[in-house]
XYZ file of C-alpha atoms in Angstrom:
629
model
C -38.030 -8.136 32.397
C -35.691 -9.341 29.644
C -37.572 -10.547 26.539
C -34.526 -11.360 24.451
C -30.783 -11.690 24.942
C -27.998 -12.161 22.416
C -24.469 -13.325 23.174
C -21.507 -13.522 20.754
C -23.926 -13.272 17.788
C -22.085 -13.426 14.449
C -23.214 -13.674 10.829
C -21.357 -13.910 7.523
C -22.514 -13.452 3.933
C -20.328 -14.371 0.978
C -17.199 -14.561 3.098
C -17.744 -11.107 4.617
C -18.433 -10.612 8.316
C -21.738 -8.729 8.623
C -22.247 -9.129 12.391
C -19.283 -9.687 14.704
C -19.889 -11.038 18.232
C -22.852 -8.861 19.138
C -24.108 -8.799 22.734
C -27.407 -7.226 23.772
C -30.454 -7.462 26.039
C -33.954 -6.371 25.010
C -36.368 -5.517 27.811
C -40.171 -5.403 27.873
C -41.289 -1.917 26.880
C -38.023 -0.977 25.161
C -38.160 1.551 22.307
C -35.066 0.723 20.253
C -33.887 2.471 17.100
C -31.340 0.583 14.975
C -29.147 3.018 13.038
C -26.142 2.769 10.765
C -25.136 3.317 7.166
C -26.610 1.213 4.360
C -25.018 -2.241 4.406
C -24.008 -2.082 8.084
C -26.089 -5.156 9.024
C -29.255 -3.552 10.418
C -31.709 -5.681 8.425
C -29.608 -8.804 9.063
C -29.938 -8.230 12.817
C -33.684 -7.685 12.484
C -34.054 -10.978 10.569
C -32.179 -12.812 13.321
C -34.430 -11.251 15.969
C -37.490 -12.304 13.963
C -36.185 -15.902 13.662
C -36.197 -15.544 9.868
C -32.503 -16.414 9.852
C -30.025 -18.032 12.226
C -26.644 -16.737 13.435
C -23.510 -18.549 12.263
C -22.151 -18.298 15.808
C -23.496 -17.248 19.174
C -27.045 -17.506 20.478
C -30.242 -15.470 20.666
C -32.686 -16.459 23.427
C -36.327 -15.327 23.550
C -38.607 -15.436 26.563
C -41.062 -18.295 26.120
C -44.348 -17.490 24.320
C -43.148 -14.079 23.106
C -45.204 -13.070 20.052
C -43.156 -11.282 17.378
C -44.611 -9.046 14.678
C -42.300 -8.542 11.688
C -42.955 -7.221 8.203
C -40.253 -8.981 6.193
C -41.460 -9.204 2.607
C -44.804 -8.822 0.889
C -46.661 -12.165 1.169
C -48.773 -13.620 -1.629
C -52.565 -13.790 -1.326
C -55.248 -15.276 -3.549
C -56.663 -13.045 -6.294
C -59.952 -12.418 -4.496
C -58.320 -10.955 -1.379
C -59.026 -7.278 -0.725
C -56.976 -4.977 1.478
C -59.520 -5.426 4.258
C -59.355 -9.223 3.949
C -55.605 -9.000 4.584
C -56.126 -6.840 7.689
C -58.714 -9.301 9.011
C -56.022 -11.995 9.095
C -54.912 -10.400 12.375
C -58.131 -11.739 13.925
C -58.212 -15.256 12.430
C -58.984 -16.975 15.749
C -61.806 -14.524 16.533
C -63.258 -14.805 13.039
C -63.328 -18.602 13.414
C -65.301 -18.175 16.658
C -67.623 -15.735 14.890
C -68.242 -18.195 12.050
C -69.060 -20.983 14.509
C -71.446 -18.623 16.341
C -73.252 -17.900 13.063
C -73.608 -21.625 12.380
C -74.960 -22.181 15.907
C -77.462 -19.331 15.428
C -78.842 -21.093 12.357
C -78.835 -24.391 14.228
C -80.818 -22.850 17.140
C -83.439 -21.606 14.693
C -83.717 -25.065 13.157
C -83.788 -26.950 16.488
C -86.985 -25.296 17.712
C -87.869 -26.938 21.048
C -85.848 -30.110 20.543
C -83.881 -31.623 23.472
C -80.621 -30.691 21.694
C -81.381 -26.943 21.918
C -79.948 -26.512 25.436
C -76.664 -28.089 24.380
C -76.398 -25.776 21.354
C -77.291 -22.721 23.465
C -74.682 -23.632 26.079
C -71.993 -23.926 23.406
C -73.130 -20.624 21.883
C -72.950 -18.893 25.273
C -69.393 -20.106 25.872
C -68.294 -18.881 22.443
C -70.026 -15.548 22.934
C -68.241 -15.032 26.267
C -64.880 -15.895 24.704
C -65.561 -13.641 21.699
C -66.490 -10.742 23.973
C -63.571 -11.304 26.363
C -61.113 -11.192 23.434
C -62.708 -7.932 22.196
C -64.205 -9.566 19.125
C -66.873 -6.888 18.861
C -64.121 -4.279 18.367
C -62.644 -5.818 15.193
C -64.230 -3.321 12.801
C -63.334 -0.369 15.038
C -59.687 -1.502 15.250
C -59.436 -1.928 11.470
C -61.000 1.502 10.960
C -58.562 3.103 13.438
C -55.492 1.651 11.724
C -56.847 2.396 8.223
C -57.605 6.010 9.078
C -54.271 6.488 10.807
C -52.243 5.113 7.889
C -54.456 6.977 5.400
C -55.375 3.823 3.471
C -59.179 3.705 3.649
C -59.345 3.671 -0.166
C -57.194 0.505 -0.291
C -59.558 -1.656 1.778
C -61.935 -2.484 -1.075
C -59.231 -2.905 -3.738
C -57.770 -6.289 -4.641
C -54.481 -6.702 -2.803
C -52.634 -8.118 -5.831
C -53.548 -5.016 -7.881
C -51.918 -2.612 -5.412
C -48.500 -1.009 -5.885
C -45.522 -2.163 -3.834
C -45.837 0.834 -1.511
C -49.579 0.271 -1.027
C -49.030 -3.416 -0.241
C -46.357 -2.467 2.297
C -48.785 -0.060 3.954
C -51.489 -2.758 4.224
C -48.983 -5.244 5.678
C -47.796 -2.637 8.176
C -51.427 -2.261 9.253
C -51.684 -6.052 9.598
C -48.558 -6.137 11.808
C -49.973 -3.438 14.105
C -53.371 -5.165 14.341
C -51.734 -8.444 15.386
C -50.723 -6.639 18.599
C -47.570 -8.719 19.250
C -45.360 -8.472 22.341
C -42.629 -7.041 20.143
C -42.880 -5.181 16.828
C -39.924 -5.253 14.420
C -40.172 -2.542 11.747
C -37.757 -1.983 8.849
C -38.072 1.576 7.471
C -41.808 1.828 8.293
C -42.070 5.501 7.243
C -40.789 4.983 3.677
C -44.228 4.729 2.033
C -46.150 6.968 4.433
C -47.127 10.608 4.071
C -46.437 13.100 6.856
C -49.805 12.718 8.602
C -49.467 8.925 8.593
C -45.919 9.156 9.969
C -47.167 11.389 12.784
C -50.013 8.989 13.522
C -47.649 5.983 13.549
C -45.302 7.835 15.888
C -48.175 8.598 18.270
C -49.409 4.970 18.054
C -45.993 3.472 18.826
C -45.385 5.842 21.750
C -48.549 4.505 23.406
C -47.953 0.876 22.363
C -47.717 -1.395 25.399
C -45.265 -3.837 23.849
C -41.641 -3.511 22.746
C -40.767 -1.637 19.550
C -37.582 -2.127 17.511
C -37.325 -0.005 14.386
C -34.778 0.550 11.634
C -35.151 4.071 10.327
C -33.259 6.918 8.690
C -36.009 9.336 9.766
C -34.293 11.323 12.538
C -37.460 13.148 13.625
C -39.273 9.788 13.962
C -36.361 8.246 15.902
C -36.339 11.174 18.315
C -40.076 10.878 18.909
C -40.340 7.178 19.737
C -36.930 5.802 20.742
C -35.275 5.785 24.160
C -32.447 3.409 23.202
C -30.191 3.320 20.125
C -28.434 0.265 18.636
C -25.596 1.738 16.537
C -24.340 -0.674 13.842
C -20.859 0.010 12.480
C -18.286 -2.309 10.880
C -20.294 -5.338 12.012
C -20.191 -4.258 15.649
C -22.926 -2.999 17.962
C -22.745 -0.113 20.427
C -25.763 0.575 22.651
C -26.789 4.054 23.800
C -29.505 4.656 26.419
C -30.938 7.730 24.722
C -32.869 9.070 21.737
C -31.266 9.827 18.374
C -30.248 13.469 18.880
C -28.526 12.760 22.201
C -26.953 9.628 20.686
C -25.217 11.770 18.034
C -23.633 13.902 20.777
C -22.696 10.898 22.944
C -21.194 9.008 20.004
C -18.968 11.927 19.060
C -17.730 12.191 22.667
C -17.084 8.426 22.783
C -15.130 8.436 19.502
C -12.963 11.361 20.609
C -12.242 9.636 23.929
C -11.441 6.333 22.151
C -9.126 8.164 19.763
C -7.325 9.777 22.701
C -6.959 6.351 24.392
C -5.725 4.905 21.086
C -3.034 7.603 20.776
C -1.908 7.074 24.381
C -1.658 3.310 23.832
C 0.262 3.782 20.583
C 2.733 6.002 22.428
C 3.095 3.328 25.121
C 3.573 0.576 22.504
C 6.175 2.662 20.684
C 8.031 3.262 23.946
C 7.919 -0.459 24.862
C 9.230 -1.477 21.431
C 12.060 1.014 21.731
C 12.900 -0.308 25.221
C 12.884 -3.919 23.927
C 15.188 -2.943 21.072
C 17.551 -1.114 23.454
C 17.646 -4.027 25.937
C 18.533 -6.484 23.148
C 21.271 -4.200 21.837
C 22.782 -3.787 25.295
C 22.503 -7.529 25.993
C 24.350 -8.389 22.743
C 27.097 -5.829 23.347
C 28.128 -7.581 26.567
C 30.752 -10.262 26.420
C 29.370 -12.777 27.070
C 25.791 -11.615 26.089
C 23.785 -10.502 29.113
C 21.126 -13.191 29.730
C 19.299 -11.047 32.282
C 18.698 -8.273 29.762
C 17.505 -10.809 27.166
C 15.010 -12.152 29.737
C 13.746 -8.625 30.454
C 13.331 -7.999 26.699
C 11.425 -11.294 26.207
C 9.236 -10.532 29.237
C 8.389 -7.137 27.806
C 7.634 -8.684 24.381
C 5.181 -11.101 26.012
C 3.525 -8.224 27.867
C 3.182 -6.407 24.554
C 1.625 -9.491 22.943
C -0.852 -9.872 25.822
C -1.864 -6.219 25.682
C -5.428 -5.775 24.382
C -4.934 -3.499 21.408
C -7.309 -0.584 20.857
C -8.450 -0.344 17.252
C -8.048 3.072 15.692
C -11.551 4.620 15.753
C -12.791 5.986 12.430
C -13.576 9.644 13.000
C -14.254 10.530 9.368
C -15.796 7.879 7.142
C -16.073 8.048 3.372
C -19.151 10.009 2.422
C -20.848 11.027 -0.774
C -18.884 14.016 -2.162
C -21.773 16.276 -3.092
C -21.254 19.965 -3.855
C -24.056 21.760 -5.692
C -23.224 24.990 -7.466
C -25.792 27.148 -9.240
C -25.336 28.318 -12.809
C -25.424 31.990 -13.694
C -27.977 33.961 -11.715
C -31.653 33.755 -12.653
C -34.170 36.586 -12.480
C -35.977 37.438 -9.249
C -39.279 35.744 -10.159
C -38.594 32.011 -10.472
C -42.046 30.359 -10.617
C -45.398 32.124 -10.918
C -48.472 29.858 -10.822
C -51.710 31.704 -11.576
C -55.122 30.065 -10.904
C -53.971 26.663 -12.136
C -56.378 23.712 -12.201
C -55.576 20.100 -13.048
C -57.444 16.809 -13.321
C -56.105 13.303 -13.837
C -59.012 11.302 -15.219
C -61.954 11.940 -12.924
C -59.745 12.993 -10.017
C -59.323 16.708 -9.335
C -55.709 17.382 -8.368
C -55.741 21.165 -8.098
C -58.259 24.006 -8.276
C -57.350 27.710 -8.425
C -53.754 26.945 -7.469
C -51.439 29.906 -6.903
C -47.729 29.763 -6.116
C -45.001 32.382 -6.163
C -41.329 31.430 -5.787
C -38.572 34.037 -5.791
C -34.807 33.821 -6.283
C -33.038 31.807 -3.536
C -36.338 30.807 -1.886
C -36.357 27.489 -0.007
C -39.887 26.202 -0.599
C -41.377 22.860 0.510
C -44.524 21.409 -1.076
C -46.283 19.138 1.422
C -49.444 17.045 1.599
C -50.773 13.506 1.879
C -49.924 10.713 -0.560
C -52.005 11.076 -3.708
C -52.735 14.757 -3.044
C -50.985 15.794 -6.279
C -47.546 17.001 -5.135
C -45.581 15.168 -7.842
C -48.060 16.307 -10.511
C -47.518 19.949 -9.485
C -43.733 19.494 -9.771
C -44.164 17.953 -13.229
C -46.314 20.916 -14.319
C -43.607 23.318 -13.113
C -40.942 21.326 -14.990
C -43.060 21.263 -18.153
C -43.616 17.493 -18.199
C -47.384 17.862 -17.631
C -49.638 20.674 -18.861
C -52.117 22.451 -16.565
C -55.820 21.945 -17.260
C -56.359 25.679 -16.932
C -54.447 28.691 -15.678
C -50.813 29.479 -16.328
C -47.381 28.621 -14.953
C -44.623 31.076 -15.832
C -40.958 30.185 -15.371
C -38.725 33.246 -14.878
C -35.930 34.506 -17.075
C -32.706 32.494 -17.261
C -34.121 29.787 -14.946
C -32.392 26.437 -15.519
C -34.159 23.523 -13.838
C -32.538 20.435 -12.380
C -35.325 17.920 -11.674
C -34.978 14.894 -9.416
C -38.099 12.763 -9.832
C -39.241 9.578 -8.102
C -39.068 7.691 -11.419
C -35.272 7.853 -11.630
C -33.814 6.290 -14.821
C -37.000 4.268 -15.383
C -36.588 4.434 -19.182
C -32.906 3.370 -19.270
C -32.754 0.445 -16.874
C -30.402 -1.569 -19.158
C -27.739 1.152 -19.209
C -24.723 0.940 -16.943
C -24.019 3.486 -14.210
C -21.327 5.221 -16.247
C -23.458 5.249 -19.425
C -26.386 6.845 -17.601
C -24.112 9.423 -15.998
C -22.514 10.443 -19.310
C -25.908 10.771 -21.010
C -26.458 13.937 -18.962
C -22.900 15.065 -18.252
C -20.362 15.661 -21.043
C -17.123 14.242 -19.637
C -14.577 11.594 -20.613
C -14.828 8.069 -19.194
C -11.889 8.720 -16.873
C -13.427 11.929 -15.554
C -16.773 10.158 -15.109
C -15.155 7.378 -13.069
C -13.425 9.905 -10.811
C -16.699 11.774 -10.236
C -18.679 8.578 -9.599
C -16.069 7.434 -7.058
C -16.937 10.549 -5.028
C -20.499 9.195 -4.940
C -19.277 5.797 -3.671
C -19.300 3.995 -7.050
C -15.838 2.407 -6.994
C -14.074 0.204 -9.554
C -16.356 -2.195 -11.414
C -19.446 -0.731 -9.687
C -19.638 1.840 -12.517
C -20.436 -1.004 -14.954
C -23.428 -2.312 -13.000
C -26.768 -1.978 -14.759
C -29.296 0.573 -13.567
C -31.803 -2.256 -12.982
C -29.410 -3.791 -10.415
C -29.092 -0.665 -8.257
C -30.829 -0.080 -4.941
C -32.994 2.980 -4.344
C -30.163 4.693 -2.463
C -27.666 4.018 -5.274
C -30.073 5.414 -7.875
C -30.504 8.561 -5.787
C -26.717 8.995 -5.470
C -26.287 8.628 -9.232
C -28.919 11.258 -10.008
C -27.385 13.650 -7.464
C -23.998 13.142 -9.159
C -25.578 14.220 -12.454
C -27.246 17.276 -10.919
C -23.939 18.365 -9.388
C -22.385 18.610 -12.851
C -25.284 20.206 -14.722
C -25.898 23.872 -15.482
C -28.825 24.592 -13.098
C -30.055 27.310 -10.757
C -33.455 25.871 -9.728
C -33.502 22.498 -7.997
C -36.856 20.686 -8.109
C -36.633 17.657 -5.805
C -39.258 14.940 -5.362
C -38.545 12.973 -2.157
C -34.746 13.457 -2.360
C -34.037 11.708 0.969
C -35.840 8.488 0.026
C -33.530 5.441 0.335
C -30.602 7.546 1.608
C -29.018 6.605 4.926
C -28.588 9.264 7.614
C -24.990 10.103 6.638
C -25.985 10.651 2.998
C -28.958 12.767 4.082
C -26.623 14.952 6.122
C -24.309 15.376 3.112
C -27.305 16.308 0.940
C -28.530 18.809 3.536
C -25.118 20.466 3.715
C -24.883 20.695 -0.086
C -28.375 22.187 -0.391
C -27.648 24.627 2.423
C -24.680 25.996 0.431
C -26.497 25.961 -2.943
C -26.706 29.533 -4.218
C -29.825 29.025 -6.328
C -33.493 28.288 -5.606
C -34.954 25.043 -4.211
C -38.463 23.568 -4.432
C -38.869 20.163 -2.778
C -41.456 17.544 -1.916
C -40.530 15.471 1.136
C -42.025 13.601 4.077
C -38.753 13.883 6.036
C -39.718 16.399 8.726
C -36.132 16.842 9.957
C -34.974 17.663 6.415
C -37.829 20.168 5.874
C -37.362 21.891 9.234
C -33.627 22.289 8.684
C -33.673 23.767 5.176
C -37.042 25.274 4.274
C -38.711 28.453 5.504
C -41.674 28.559 3.110
C -44.342 25.855 2.863
C -47.171 25.217 0.412
C -49.633 22.627 1.713
C -51.973 20.851 -0.698
C -55.179 19.427 0.755
C -58.578 18.840 -0.859
C -57.168 20.171 -4.177
C -56.310 23.534 -2.565
C -52.870 25.084 -2.083
C -52.290 26.972 1.176
C -49.154 29.033 1.830
C -47.403 29.227 5.213
C -44.374 31.323 6.119
C -41.931 29.478 8.374
C -40.687 25.954 9.080
C -42.606 22.685 8.877
C -43.491 22.820 12.589
C -44.913 26.332 12.197
C -46.886 25.374 9.089
C -48.284 22.268 10.806
C -49.482 24.242 13.814
C -51.064 26.924 11.618
C -52.773 24.313 9.441
C -54.171 22.567 12.509
C -55.333 25.869 14.005
C -57.128 26.648 10.746
C -58.859 23.248 10.834
C -59.881 23.755 14.465
C -61.393 27.158 13.678
C -63.374 25.613 10.834
C -64.638 22.812 13.086
C -65.563 25.237 15.882
C -67.513 27.302 13.356
C -69.362 24.182 12.178
C -70.176 23.198 15.778
C -71.536 26.681 16.538
C -73.580 26.739 13.328
C -75.013 23.332 14.207
C -75.962 24.555 17.716
C -77.692 27.643 16.285
C -79.484 25.542 13.688
C -80.715 23.031 16.273
C -81.675 25.643 18.912
C -85.417 25.819 19.606
C -86.499 28.505 22.110
C -88.814 27.228 24.864
C -91.909 29.269 25.656
C -93.128 27.266 28.621
C -91.342 27.327 31.928
C -90.002 23.863 32.743
C -89.895 22.207 36.140
C -86.663 22.722 38.064
C -84.058 20.059 37.581
C -83.764 17.409 40.239
C -80.109 18.199 40.914
C -79.451 20.877 43.505
C -77.901 24.216 42.644
C -74.714 23.390 44.623
C -74.247 20.076 42.827
C -74.633 21.684 39.393
C -72.263 24.509 40.295
C -69.671 21.970 41.443
C -69.979 20.019 38.161
C -69.624 23.261 36.215
C -66.403 24.129 38.024
C -64.907 20.688 37.261
C -65.723 21.020 33.551
C -64.398 24.577 33.279
C -61.147 23.530 34.972
C -60.827 20.700 32.464
C -61.411 23.100 29.551
C -58.668 25.396 30.906
C -56.312 22.427 31.214
C -57.050 21.295 27.649
C -56.417 24.792 26.286
C -53.010 24.844 27.998
C -52.158 21.445 26.494
C -53.311 22.595 23.039
C -50.915 25.528 23.138
C -47.969 23.305 24.118
C -48.658 20.110 22.143
C -47.258 19.550 18.608
C -48.372 15.959 17.954
C -51.240 16.029 15.457
C -52.988 12.932 16.781
C -52.965 14.182 20.370
C -54.032 17.669 19.278
C -57.088 16.301 17.519
C -57.978 14.155 20.543
C -57.653 17.183 22.818
C -59.749 19.330 20.517
C -62.519 16.702 20.347
C -62.496 16.465 24.151
C -62.667 20.255 24.397
C -65.740 20.353 22.121
C -67.429 17.650 24.242
C -66.639 19.563 27.463
C -68.016 22.782 26.005
C -71.223 20.999 24.997
C -71.528 19.575 28.535
C -70.913 23.048 29.977
C -73.699 24.498 27.789
C -76.134 21.876 29.086
C -75.217 22.758 32.690
C -75.851 26.433 31.949
C -79.296 25.476 30.660
C -79.985 23.536 33.886
C -78.887 26.539 35.971
C -81.249 28.793 34.029
C -84.142 26.407 34.732
C -83.378 26.360 38.476
C -82.941 30.114 38.732
C -86.130 30.772 36.787
């Protein structure tokens, strides 16, 4: 069933064509990823789909009564509103019913045995049925599920207006999900989420019954949830019926085929033009001029004019010119952290932290938001002192640090001024370098405060490329970069001859470049050898072992031996044996799924089910013992 269709959809901004005659159909249940470089029109298309803007030409038609959920910008709320109050807005109609029910409850108490009581009770019964039918009694459970999944339980009691921009975005994302619309439109939903929250959101959207359209530069996320790709390029839209990884392959094949068709057409056009020229020359040489040849030439010219020209496909677009070279070689021991502890106020960030990084290591530091990752990087870079313990930086180590607070202190400087503060070059040399990072012409005189997140990241990377460094310390380096820029960064880091330590929630980026992982959780650092996927599985296995141990300890603690022989259970031996076989088969099935599954949310669900099945199996064993005794 088609929910939405667009025909000849065009949009202009400031005289520039942003969207050019787009055509598309969106079906119920679609999982669409919108991709393209920054400025390609992705957000513009999303605004049109959300009815927050109108096309300059063409039409977009929605199926009647389609409910759209779209997080456009952070709305304003009164000062008393908490995070939970904002989430409750998803259930406004149910909360109104609940309030009326409370008033009727008070009224029933006051009415006593008056004739009006039956009327009040009838109204109350109708409201109660409606409230129950619309799952009103599940409001708290739904809010808790979303809050836990997005790791924002601590934000529920805080005043919304006191939250940071990222925290507000997270709350509003939760509100959008709770509204349960027919179609969800999400613009970079993973930007302010930690890895666990991204995994939860991915699992949630895969099971979501409605339609999902998402703009994202997170390739891992796109692969997990999307089955259709809208590729935005030069204001035009190309649709691929696949996930992101397969789209990359298909797009390359399509471009090569289009380029081949373009070359063949150009050869044909060249040949036709030459034929036209020859016919005219021959016609004019005749005495008198040959009218028949002139007619043939004009006929061929008209055919050439009518020919639908193939635009030359762009195989290689301008990209950020990043090449990172390490300074002279450092020693073998780069960073040695020995029993480091750190507190920020009353919050414990790290206890007994140990880390060892050697020359040319590729080390990722991972953990939830607020776990202390950035603080650890600052301690390594010498910007923050440890509370106790020691961090030793090796001999001849020269650090290049990319923090999340890029250029915060110099927001009034221009791009070229900020660049030359850290790199000793002439203005002409600086402009040439900045052009390689897509700052052309007068763009170098824009103020830092006017730059987008992606532009700030490109500027800092340009500085790092021209500094004397052999240890890169990167805090969320892929934030705000489009996919093409991320790929350029990955290639540059892959060829970097020094050592890299990075914090990131981009799972694709981590898996591709890093083979050592430190995970911070509950103020403890845990080391894993291998990629992100390997570290995640090992971390989950460790958690499962801990939970199994707790379950066993609880069983032992609660076990009370029975001295008296109990009466046999009512159920027959055959019935119990049959139940036991069903449960054991289910446990075997779960164990097979656990070994194959990588999604954290599903793994935890499977583990919880396994524990419940094992408890049920233990009870059946007890029943069998009673019967046999």
